Coordinates of C-alpha atoms (C1' of nucleotides) in Angstrom, one line a residue:
Chain A
M914 CA 222.8 32.0 24.6
L915 CA 223.6 35.1 22.5
Q916 CA 224.2 34.9 18.5
T917 CA 228.1 35.2 17.6
N918 CA 227.6 37.9 14.8
Y919 CA 224.9 40.0 16.7
I920 CA 227.2 40.2 19.9
I921 CA 230.5 41.4 17.6
E922 CA 228.1 43.0 15.5
N923 CA 226.6 45.4 18.3
Q924 CA 229.7 45.2 20.6
A925 CA 228.7 49.3 22.0
E926 CA 225.5 48.0 22.0
V927 CA 226.0 44.6 24.2
I928 CA 228.0 46.3 27.1
E929 CA 225.7 48.9 27.6
K930 CA 222.4 47.0 27.3
L931 CA 224.1 44.0 30.1
K932 CA 225.0 47.0 32.9
I933 CA 221.8 47.3 33.3
K934 CA 221.8 43.5 34.7
N935 CA 224.5 45.0 36.4
F936 CA 227.2 42.5 33.8
D937 CA 230.3 43.9 33.0
A938 CA 230.8 42.6 29.1
S939 CA 233.6 44.5 27.7
A940 CA 236.7 42.9 28.5
I941 CA 234.6 39.8 27.0
I942 CA 233.1 41.0 23.6
P943 CA 236.8 42.0 22.2
Q944 CA 237.9 38.5 23.3
I945 CA 234.9 36.7 21.7
E946 CA 235.4 39.1 18.6
E947 CA 239.5 37.1 18.6
K948 CA 238.4 34.0 19.0
N949 CA 235.9 33.7 16.3
N950 CA 238.2 35.4 13.8
L951 CA 240.8 32.9 14.6
R952 CA 238.0 30.2 14.3
K953 CA 237.1 30.9 10.4
K954 CA 241.0 31.0 10.1
L955 CA 241.1 27.9 11.4
Q956 CA 238.4 26.6 10.0
G957 CA 239.8 28.0 6.2
E958 CA 242.7 26.2 6.3
L959 CA 241.6 23.2 7.4
D960 CA 238.7 23.5 4.8
A961 CA 241.5 23.5 2.4
N962 CA 243.9 20.9 4.0
L963 CA 240.8 18.6 3.7
A964 CA 240.1 19.6 0.1
E965 CA 243.2 19.2 -1.3
A966 CA 243.1 15.6 0.7
N967 CA 240.2 14.5 -1.0
Q968 CA 241.1 15.3 -4.6
I969 CA 244.7 13.3 -4.0
A970 CA 242.1 10.3 -2.9
K971 CA 240.1 10.4 -5.6
S972 CA 243.6 11.1 -8.1
I973 CA 244.9 7.8 -5.8
G974 CA 241.7 6.0 -6.9
L975 CA 241.7 6.9 -10.4
L976 CA 246.0 5.9 -10.0
F977 CA 245.5 2.6 -9.1
K978 CA 242.8 1.6 -11.5
E979 CA 244.7 2.6 -14.5
G980 CA 247.7 0.5 -13.0
K981 CA 250.0 3.6 -12.4
I982 CA 250.9 1.7 -9.3
E983 CA 254.0 4.0 -8.2
E984 CA 252.6 7.2 -9.1
A985 CA 250.0 6.3 -6.8
N986 CA 252.7 5.4 -4.4
E987 CA 254.6 9.3 -5.0
K988 CA 251.1 11.3 -3.9
K989 CA 250.5 8.9 -0.8
A990 CA 253.6 11.5 0.7
R991 CA 251.9 14.3 0.5
S992 CA 248.3 13.0 1.5
G993 CA 250.1 12.1 5.2
E994 CA 251.7 15.5 5.2
L995 CA 248.1 17.2 4.8
K996 CA 246.5 13.8 7.1
S997 CA 249.0 15.0 10.3
L998 CA 248.3 19.2 9.8
S999 CA 244.7 18.1 9.2
K1000 CA 245.2 17.0 12.5
S1001 CA 246.7 19.7 14.5
L1002 CA 244.1 22.0 12.6
A1003 CA 241.1 20.9 13.6
E1004 CA 242.3 20.5 17.3
Q1005 CA 243.6 24.4 17.6
K1006 CA 240.2 24.6 16.1
A1007 CA 237.9 22.5 18.3
N1008 CA 239.6 23.9 21.3
T1009 CA 239.0 27.7 19.7
E1010 CA 235.7 26.2 19.5
T1011 CA 235.3 25.7 22.9
E1012 CA 236.9 29.0 24.3
L1013 CA 234.5 30.7 22.3
Q1014 CA 232.1 28.7 23.6
E1015 CA 233.0 29.8 27.2
L1016 CA 233.0 33.0 26.5
I1017 CA 229.7 33.3 25.1
I1018 CA 227.3 31.5 27.1
S1019 CA 229.5 33.4 29.9
L1020 CA 226.7 36.7 28.9
P1021 CA 223.4 37.2 29.8
N1022 CA 220.3 37.7 27.9
I1023 CA 220.1 41.5 26.6
P1024 CA 217.5 42.7 28.9
H1025 CA 214.6 44.4 27.6
P1026 CA 214.3 48.0 26.9
T1027 CA 211.9 48.9 29.8
V1028 CA 213.9 46.8 32.1
K1029 CA 215.5 48.9 35.1
P1030 CA 218.5 49.1 36.0
G1031 CA 218.5 48.3 39.7
K1032 CA 220.5 46.2 42.4
G1033 CA 218.3 43.1 43.3
E1034 CA 214.7 42.2 44.8
E1035 CA 214.0 45.2 46.3
E1036 CA 214.1 47.2 43.4
N1037 CA 211.6 45.6 41.5
E1038 CA 208.9 47.9 40.0
I1039 CA 205.4 47.6 41.7
L1040 CA 203.4 47.8 38.9
S1041 CA 199.7 47.7 40.6
E1042 CA 198.2 46.0 43.3
H1043 CA 194.8 44.0 43.3
G1044 CA 192.3 42.9 46.0
T1045 CA 191.6 43.8 49.5
I1046 CA 193.5 42.2 52.3
P1047 CA 191.4 40.7 54.1
D1048 CA 191.1 41.7 58.1
L1049 CA 191.6 38.6 60.4
G1050 CA 191.8 40.5 63.9
P1051 CA 194.2 39.6 66.1
N1052 CA 193.9 35.8 65.9
K1053 CA 195.0 34.7 62.8
L1054 CA 197.7 32.2 61.8
P1055 CA 200.3 31.4 60.1
H1056 CA 199.5 28.9 57.5
W1057 CA 201.7 26.1 59.6
E1058 CA 199.8 26.6 62.6
L1059 CA 197.0 26.3 60.1
T1060 CA 198.1 22.7 58.8
K1061 CA 198.7 21.9 62.1
K1062 CA 195.6 22.3 63.3
Y1063 CA 193.4 21.1 60.6
D1064 CA 196.1 18.1 60.2
L1065 CA 196.7 19.5 56.3
I1066 CA 200.2 19.0 56.2
D1067 CA 202.6 17.1 58.0
F1068 CA 206.5 18.6 58.5
E1069 CA 207.9 16.8 60.6
L1070 CA 206.8 13.4 59.0
G1071 CA 208.2 14.5 55.8
V1072 CA 211.4 15.3 58.0
K1073 CA 211.0 11.8 59.3
I1074 CA 210.8 9.9 55.4
T1075 CA 213.1 12.4 54.2
G1076 CA 214.1 15.7 55.3
A1077 CA 213.1 19.4 55.9
G1078 CA 211.8 20.6 53.1
F1079 CA 209.7 17.3 52.1
P1080 CA 206.4 17.7 53.7
V1081 CA 203.3 15.1 54.0
Y1082 CA 200.3 16.8 53.0
K1083 CA 197.4 14.6 54.3
G1084 CA 193.3 14.2 54.1
K1085 CA 191.6 17.3 53.5
G1086 CA 195.4 18.8 52.7
A1087 CA 196.0 16.7 49.8
K1088 CA 192.7 17.1 48.6
L1089 CA 192.9 20.9 48.4
Q1090 CA 196.2 20.5 46.7
R1091 CA 195.0 18.1 44.3
A1092 CA 192.4 20.2 43.4
L1093 CA 194.5 23.2 42.6
I1094 CA 196.1 21.2 40.4
S1095 CA 193.6 20.3 38.7
F1096 CA 192.0 24.0 38.2
F1097 CA 195.4 25.7 36.9
L1098 CA 196.0 22.4 34.5
D1099 CA 191.8 22.9 33.7
Q1100 CA 192.1 26.4 33.0
A1101 CA 195.1 26.0 31.0
V1102 CA 193.7 23.6 28.6
D1103 CA 190.6 26.2 28.0
S1104 CA 192.8 28.5 26.9
G1105 CA 194.5 26.2 24.0
Y1106 CA 197.3 25.0 26.1
L1107 CA 198.4 21.4 25.2
E1108 CA 198.5 19.6 28.4
V1109 CA 201.6 17.4 29.2
L1110 CA 203.3 14.9 32.1
P1111 CA 206.7 15.0 31.4
P1112 CA 209.4 12.8 33.2
L1113 CA 210.7 14.5 36.5
M1114 CA 214.4 13.7 35.8
V1115 CA 216.6 14.8 32.9
N1116 CA 219.7 14.0 31.0
E1117 CA 222.7 16.4 30.9
D1118 CA 221.7 17.3 27.5
S1119 CA 218.6 18.6 28.4
A1120 CA 219.7 19.9 32.1
Y1121 CA 222.4 22.1 29.4
G1122 CA 219.5 23.1 27.1
T1123 CA 217.5 25.2 29.3
G1124 CA 220.8 26.7 31.8
Q1125 CA 220.0 24.5 34.3
L1126 CA 223.9 23.4 33.2
P1127 CA 226.7 24.3 34.1
D1128 CA 226.0 27.3 36.2
K1129 CA 223.2 26.2 38.3
E1130 CA 224.5 22.9 39.0
G1131 CA 223.9 23.2 43.1
Q1132 CA 220.6 24.2 43.0
M1133 CA 219.7 20.7 41.6
Y1134 CA 219.7 17.5 42.7
H1135 CA 221.5 14.5 40.7
M1136 CA 221.6 11.0 40.6
Q1137 CA 224.8 9.9 40.0
A1138 CA 224.1 6.3 39.5
D1139 CA 222.4 7.3 36.3
N1140 CA 223.7 10.8 35.9
L1141 CA 220.1 12.0 35.8
Y1142 CA 218.7 15.2 37.3
M1143 CA 215.5 15.8 39.3
I1144 CA 213.6 18.6 37.7
P1145 CA 213.8 21.9 39.4
T1146 CA 210.9 23.1 37.3
A1147 CA 208.8 21.3 34.5
E1148 CA 210.2 24.4 31.7
V1149 CA 213.4 21.8 31.7
P1150 CA 211.9 18.4 30.7
V1151 CA 208.4 20.5 28.2
T1152 CA 211.0 23.1 26.8
N1153 CA 213.5 20.2 25.9
I1154 CA 211.1 19.1 23.6
Y1155 CA 212.3 21.5 21.4
R1156 CA 215.7 20.3 21.5
N1157 CA 216.9 19.7 18.2
V1158 CA 213.9 20.8 16.5
I1159 CA 212.8 23.1 12.8
L1160 CA 209.3 24.3 13.1
K1161 CA 207.2 25.3 10.2
A1162 CA 206.1 29.2 10.9
A1163 CA 202.2 27.2 10.8
D1164 CA 203.2 25.5 14.1
F1165 CA 202.8 28.9 15.8
P1166 CA 202.4 29.3 19.4
V1167 CA 203.5 26.2 20.7
K1168 CA 201.5 26.0 24.2
N1169 CA 202.3 23.7 26.7
V1170 CA 201.2 23.1 30.4
A1171 CA 202.5 20.9 32.5
Y1172 CA 201.5 20.2 36.3
S1173 CA 205.3 18.6 37.6
A1174 CA 206.8 18.4 41.4
C1175 CA 209.6 20.4 41.4
F1176 CA 212.9 19.6 43.3
R1177 CA 215.4 22.3 45.0
R1178 CA 217.8 21.6 46.8
E1179 CA 218.2 25.7 48.1
A1180 CA 220.9 25.2 49.4
G1181 CA 221.6 28.3 51.9
S1182 CA 218.5 29.1 52.5
Y1183 CA 217.6 29.3 56.2
G1184 CA 215.3 31.5 58.7
K1185 CA 211.9 32.4 57.8
E1186 CA 212.3 32.4 54.1
V1187 CA 211.6 28.6 54.3
R1188 CA 209.2 28.6 57.4
G1189 CA 206.4 25.9 56.5
L1190 CA 205.2 26.3 52.6
N1191 CA 207.3 29.4 52.1
R1192 CA 210.3 27.6 50.7
L1193 CA 210.6 23.7 49.8
H1194 CA 213.2 20.9 48.4
Q1195 CA 210.3 19.4 46.7
F1196 CA 206.8 21.2 45.7
D1197 CA 204.2 21.4 42.8
K1198 CA 203.6 23.3 39.9
V1199 CA 202.1 24.1 37.5
E1200 CA 203.8 25.7 34.4
I1201 CA 203.2 26.7 30.6
V1202 CA 205.0 27.1 28.3
Q1203 CA 205.4 29.0 24.8
V1204 CA 207.2 29.1 21.3
Q1205 CA 206.4 31.9 19.1
H1206 CA 207.5 33.6 16.5
P1207 CA 209.9 36.3 17.0
D1208 CA 207.7 38.9 16.2
K1209 CA 205.1 37.7 18.1
S1210 CA 206.3 37.3 21.9
Y1211 CA 205.8 40.7 23.1
E1212 CA 202.0 39.9 22.1
T1213 CA 202.6 36.2 24.0
L1214 CA 204.0 37.3 27.0
E1215 CA 201.2 39.7 27.5
E1216 CA 198.9 37.3 27.0
M1217 CA 200.6 34.7 29.2
K1218 CA 200.7 37.3 32.4
A1219 CA 196.7 38.0 31.6
H1220 CA 196.2 34.1 32.0
V1221 CA 198.4 34.6 35.4
I1222 CA 196.5 37.8 36.7
G1223 CA 192.6 35.3 35.8
L1224 CA 194.3 32.8 37.9
L1225 CA 194.7 34.8 41.3
E1226 CA 191.2 36.9 40.6
K1227 CA 189.4 33.2 40.2
L1228 CA 191.3 32.0 43.2
G1229 CA 190.1 36.4 45.2
L1230 CA 193.7 36.4 46.2
P1231 CA 195.1 39.8 47.0
Y1232 CA 198.0 40.5 44.3
R1233 CA 199.9 42.4 42.7
E1234 CA 202.3 42.4 39.9
L1235 CA 205.8 43.7 39.5
R1236 CA 208.8 43.9 36.8
L1237 CA 212.1 42.9 38.0
C1238 CA 215.2 45.2 37.8
G1239 CA 218.1 44.5 35.5
G1240 CA 219.4 42.9 38.9
D1241 CA 216.6 40.2 39.4
V1242 CA 215.6 39.8 36.0
S1243 CA 217.3 36.2 35.2
F1244 CA 220.4 34.7 33.8
T1245 CA 218.7 33.8 30.4
S1246 CA 215.4 36.0 30.6
A1247 CA 214.8 39.9 28.7
L1248 CA 211.7 40.3 30.9
T1249 CA 210.5 39.1 33.3
F1250 CA 207.0 39.7 35.6
D1251 CA 206.1 38.0 39.2
Y1252 CA 203.3 37.7 40.7
E1253 CA 203.2 38.1 44.5
V1254 CA 200.2 37.2 46.8
Y1255 CA 199.6 38.4 50.0
S1256 CA 200.0 35.9 52.7
T1257 CA 197.7 37.5 55.2
G1258 CA 199.2 35.1 58.3
Q1259 CA 202.4 36.1 58.0
D1260 CA 202.3 39.5 56.4
R1261 CA 204.2 39.2 53.5
W1262 CA 204.3 39.1 49.9
L1263 CA 205.1 35.7 48.6
E1264 CA 206.1 34.9 45.1
V1265 CA 204.0 32.9 43.2
S1266 CA 203.8 33.3 39.0
S1267 CA 207.3 34.4 37.5
V1268 CA 206.7 35.2 33.6
S1269 CA 209.4 35.3 31.3
N1270 CA 210.3 35.7 27.7
F1271 CA 213.5 34.9 26.9
E1272 CA 213.4 35.4 22.9
S1273 CA 215.8 33.6 20.8
F1274 CA 218.4 32.7 24.2
Q1275 CA 217.3 29.2 25.5
A1276 CA 216.6 28.7 21.7
N1277 CA 220.8 28.8 20.3
R1278 CA 221.3 26.9 23.0
L1279 CA 218.7 24.2 21.8
K1280 CA 218.6 24.9 18.4
L1281 CA 215.3 25.0 18.8
R1282 CA 214.0 27.0 15.2
F1283 CA 212.0 27.8 12.4
K1284 CA 211.6 28.5 8.8
D1285 CA 210.9 31.5 8.1
E1286 CA 208.8 33.2 4.5
N1287 CA 212.0 33.1 2.9
G1288 CA 212.7 29.8 3.6
K1289 CA 215.8 30.3 6.3
S1290 CA 215.7 29.1 9.2
Q1291 CA 216.0 31.6 12.5
F1292 CA 215.5 31.4 16.0
A1293 CA 212.5 31.5 17.4
H1294 CA 211.2 32.5 21.0
T1295 CA 210.6 30.8 23.9
L1296 CA 208.3 32.3 27.1
N1297 CA 207.6 30.3 30.4
G1298 CA 205.5 31.1 33.7
S1299 CA 204.1 29.5 36.8
A1300 CA 200.2 29.2 36.3
L1301 CA 201.0 28.2 39.1
A1302 CA 203.3 26.7 41.9
L1303 CA 201.4 25.5 44.5
P1304 CA 202.9 25.8 48.0
R1305 CA 202.7 29.6 48.3
I1306 CA 199.0 29.8 46.9
M1307 CA 198.2 27.3 49.5
A1308 CA 200.0 29.0 52.1
A1309 CA 198.0 31.8 51.1
L1310 CA 194.4 30.5 50.5
I1311 CA 193.9 29.0 54.0
E1312 CA 195.7 31.6 55.7
N1313 CA 193.2 34.0 54.0
N1314 CA 190.3 32.4 54.3
Q1315 CA 190.4 31.3 57.3
T1316 CA 188.3 31.9 59.6
E1317 CA 186.4 30.8 63.2
N1318 CA 184.8 28.4 61.7
G1319 CA 187.0 26.7 59.9
I1320 CA 188.9 27.1 56.2
K1321 CA 186.8 28.6 53.0
V1322 CA 187.7 27.3 50.0
P1323 CA 186.9 29.6 47.1
E1324 CA 184.1 28.5 44.5
V1325 CA 186.3 27.6 41.7
L1326 CA 187.6 25.0 43.5
Q1327 CA 185.0 24.1 45.3
R1328 CA 183.7 21.4 42.3
Y1329 CA 187.3 19.8 42.5
T1330 CA 187.3 19.8 46.7
G1331 CA 183.9 18.2 47.2
F1332 CA 184.2 20.5 50.0
D1333 CA 183.6 24.1 50.8
I1334 CA 184.8 24.4 54.4
I1335 CA 187.8 22.9 56.3
N1336 CA 187.1 22.6 59.9
Chain B
rG1151 C1' 220.5 -8.0 34.7
rG1152 C1' 221.7 -12.1 30.4
rA1153 C1' 221.8 -14.0 25.3
rG1154 C1' 220.8 -11.9 20.6
rA1155 C1' 219.4 -8.6 16.4
rG1156 C1' 219.9 -3.5 14.7
rG1157 C1' 220.4 2.6 14.2
rU1158 C1' 221.4 5.2 6.5
rG1159 C1' 218.0 12.1 4.2
rG1160 C1' 210.3 14.1 6.3
rG1161 C1' 208.9 8.3 6.1
rU1162 C1' 209.8 3.8 4.4
rG1163 C1' 214.6 1.4 2.5
rA1164 C1' 218.7 0.5 -0.9
rG1165 C1' 223.7 0.7 0.0
rU1166 C1' 230.7 -4.7 2.4
rG1167 C1' 236.7 0.6 0.4
rG1168 C1' 237.0 5.4 -4.2
rC1169 C1' 232.3 7.1 -9.7
rU1170 C1' 227.5 7.9 -2.3
rG1171 C1' 225.6 13.7 0.7
rA1172 C1' 223.9 9.1 -0.5
rA1173 C1' 219.7 4.6 -5.5
rA1174 C1' 214.2 3.3 -5.2
rC1175 C1' 209.6 4.3 -3.9
rC1176 C1' 206.5 7.8 -0.6
rG1177 C1' 205.6 12.5 1.0
rC1178 C1' 206.5 18.1 0.4
rA1179 C1' 206.9 22.2 -2.8
rU1180 C1' 207.1 24.7 -7.6
rG1181 C1' 205.4 24.6 -12.6
rU1182 C1' 202.6 22.1 -17.2
rU1183 C1' 198.7 19.8 -18.6
rU1184 C1' 193.3 19.7 -17.3
rG1185 C1' 186.3 23.1 -16.0
rC1186 C1' 187.1 22.2 -10.6
rU1187 C1' 189.2 18.3 -7.2
rA1188 C1' 191.8 14.4 -8.0
rA1189 C1' 195.5 11.9 -11.2
rA1190 C1' 199.2 12.6 -14.9
rC1191 C1' 204.1 14.6 -16.4
rA1192 C1' 208.5 17.7 -15.2
rU1193 C1' 211.6 19.5 -11.9
rG1194 C1' 213.3 21.1 -6.8
rU1195 C1' 213.8 18.9 -1.8
rG1196 C1' 218.7 18.1 4.7
rU1197 C1' 221.7 20.7 8.8
rA1198 C1' 225.7 23.6 10.1
rC1199 C1' 230.1 26.5 9.2
rG1200 C1' 234.0 29.4 6.2
rG1201 C1' 234.0 32.4 1.0
rG1202 C1' 231.5 35.7 -2.5
rG1203 C1' 227.2 40.7 -3.9
rA1204 C1' 225.0 36.7 -6.1
rA1205 C1' 224.8 32.1 -9.4
rC1206 C1' 227.7 29.3 -6.8
rC1207 C1' 232.3 27.0 -4.4
rG1208 C1' 234.6 24.3 -0.7
rU1209 C1' 234.6 21.1 4.4
rA1210 C1' 231.4 18.8 8.0
rC1211 C1' 227.8 15.5 9.1
rC1212 C1' 225.0 7.7 7.3
rG1213 C1' 223.5 6.9 16.2
rG1214 C1' 228.1 9.3 19.4
rG1215 C1' 233.5 9.2 19.9
rG1216 C1' 237.9 7.1 18.5
rG1217 C1' 241.5 3.7 15.6
rU1218 C1' 243.2 1.8 10.4
rU1219 C1' 243.7 3.3 5.4
rC1220 C1' 246.3 7.9 0.3
rG1221 C1' 240.3 6.8 0.6
rA1222 C1' 235.2 5.0 5.7
rA1223 C1' 227.6 4.9 5.4
rU1224 C1' 230.8 0.0 4.5
rC1225 C1' 236.8 -2.7 8.4
rC1226 C1' 238.2 -2.5 14.2
rC1227 C1' 237.6 -0.8 18.7
rC1228 C1' 234.4 1.7 23.2
rC1229 C1' 229.4 4.1 24.6
rU1230 C1' 224.3 4.9 23.8
rC1231 C1' 220.0 4.3 22.2
rU1232 C1' 215.6 0.7 20.1
rC1233 C1' 213.6 -4.0 18.8
rU1234 C1' 212.8 -10.1 20.2
rC1235 C1' 213.5 -13.5 23.5
rC1236 C1' 214.7 -15.0 29.2
rG1237 C1' 215.0 -13.1 34.6
rC1238 C1' 212.8 -9.4 37.6
rC1239 C1' 208.5 -6.5 38.4
rA1240 C1' 204.5 -1.3 39.5

RNA sequence: GGAGAGGUGGGUGAGUGGCUGAAACCGCAUGUUUGCUAAACAUGUGUACGGGGAACCGUACCGGGGGUUCGAAUCCCCCUCUCUCCGCCA
C-alpha cells in the first residue's frame, strides 16, 4: 500500500499517475485526507484523556500512601468519567483507522514513469525479440500430443487422482522437470541468491502481507480446518520472511531464490488457454526475490531481468521482452517486464516470467524497513521475478526441439537429465 | 490427540498491583585512555502514532484479544505459540 503522508501531500500527482493504471482515485483521496485528519484529532483527544487519567492514578496512589483516603476517593470520580470518555474515543479512533486503512489499501501502486497507458494485455509494449523460431514443417505437434506420444505427462491420470490441471509427470518427463528445477536453482545460486525451500501453505497474516488477501482470496486454495492458504507463488512465503523486519543498510541487497509448487484455483479460465501445460492448478516455479535500498532498486530490476534473459538464452528458446502497460501491470507493481517464449507447436507466445519492482508498496504492508544513514527507519523496496515458471518452458522446449527421431534436450540440461534425447 | 510448564527489550534474564518502558549482565554505538589491536572507564542504545523549528513532550506497546481496578508486565477469562512427557506417525 501507498504511504498515507505521500498520498496526502501529492494528491494531484497520485490521481494523475493512477489514471495510467485506469484507476480513478479522485473521490478516494480527499476521503483519505479527511479520515486521516479525523484520526489525528481523535488521537490527540484520547492521548490528553489518558494523560490526565494517568496523572490522577498516580496522585491517588500517593494520597493512599499518605493516608488521605477521602481525598483519594474524591479523585476516583473524575477518573471514572475519563475512563468512559477514553473508551468511546478509543472506539471511534479504531473505527476511523479501519476506514482509513480500507481506503488506502484500495489504491494500487503508482506506476513508474516509463509505464504507458493501455487497456490490457494487447497494449503491452514489445521491446525486443530474440532467437529464431524453428521451422518444424507440417508434422509438428503441440506439446500435449508430444507428452502423450513419449509418455512424459499424463493429464488424464491427474484428472482421476485430483482433477483437471493437476498433471502427472512420468519417466523422462519427470526427470526433465526435475532437471529444469535444479538448473534454475543452480543458476540463481551462482548469481548470489540464497536458496530457500519455503512452506507451501501460509497463514492469513502472510497472505495479507503480500497482498493476496483481501483482494485475491478466490484465487487461492484455502484449508478451512486450519485456516491456511496454499501458496500461489513462492513470492508469498519468501517475501514474508521479511515481514516486520528492520534491516541494516549493510544487509542490502537481500537475494533469495526458491523453488516451490504453486497452487492456483484459476476460476473462470477455459478453452485453449488451459490446454495441456498452458495453465494449471498446480505447477512448479523457481522464484527470485530481492530486497533493496530504495536508491538502488531499479538497478536491481535490471540485474534480475538480465538473469532471466540469461536463462532463456542458455535454454535456446526464442523469446521476447515486454513492458506491461498501465492496464496490465499488477495492482502491487510499479514496473513489470514480462518474458514470453515462442511455443512453436501451438504457434503462440507463452508468458514464462514476470519481473517486477514493487518499490515500497509491499514493504509498507509487510512493515519491512531498514535503518538509513541517519538512523531513521524507512521502507525498503522489494522486487521479484519468475526464473522461471516450469510448465510453459517445458511446453516450449519439447515443442521447439521435436525432431523425427525424438525430442532433443538442450545441452545445459543434459548433465541434469543424464540423457540428450527423448524418444 | 492427552497431561504439564512457559512466552518480558538485539540476546540471557529479574520483576506478583503504583516510584517499571521495564533491574542486572551480554551485545551494539560513541567518547576517554593506550604506539596499534585488545582491555578498562564513561555515556548512550526499542517501535509506532500525535504535538513542536528543534531540544523535547504526550500516548500506546512485556505473545494476541478481552476483563477486574483510581492504577496491570504483575490478578481473571479466551486464543495462540514454544518446550517437556505420553499417544500416533513420514
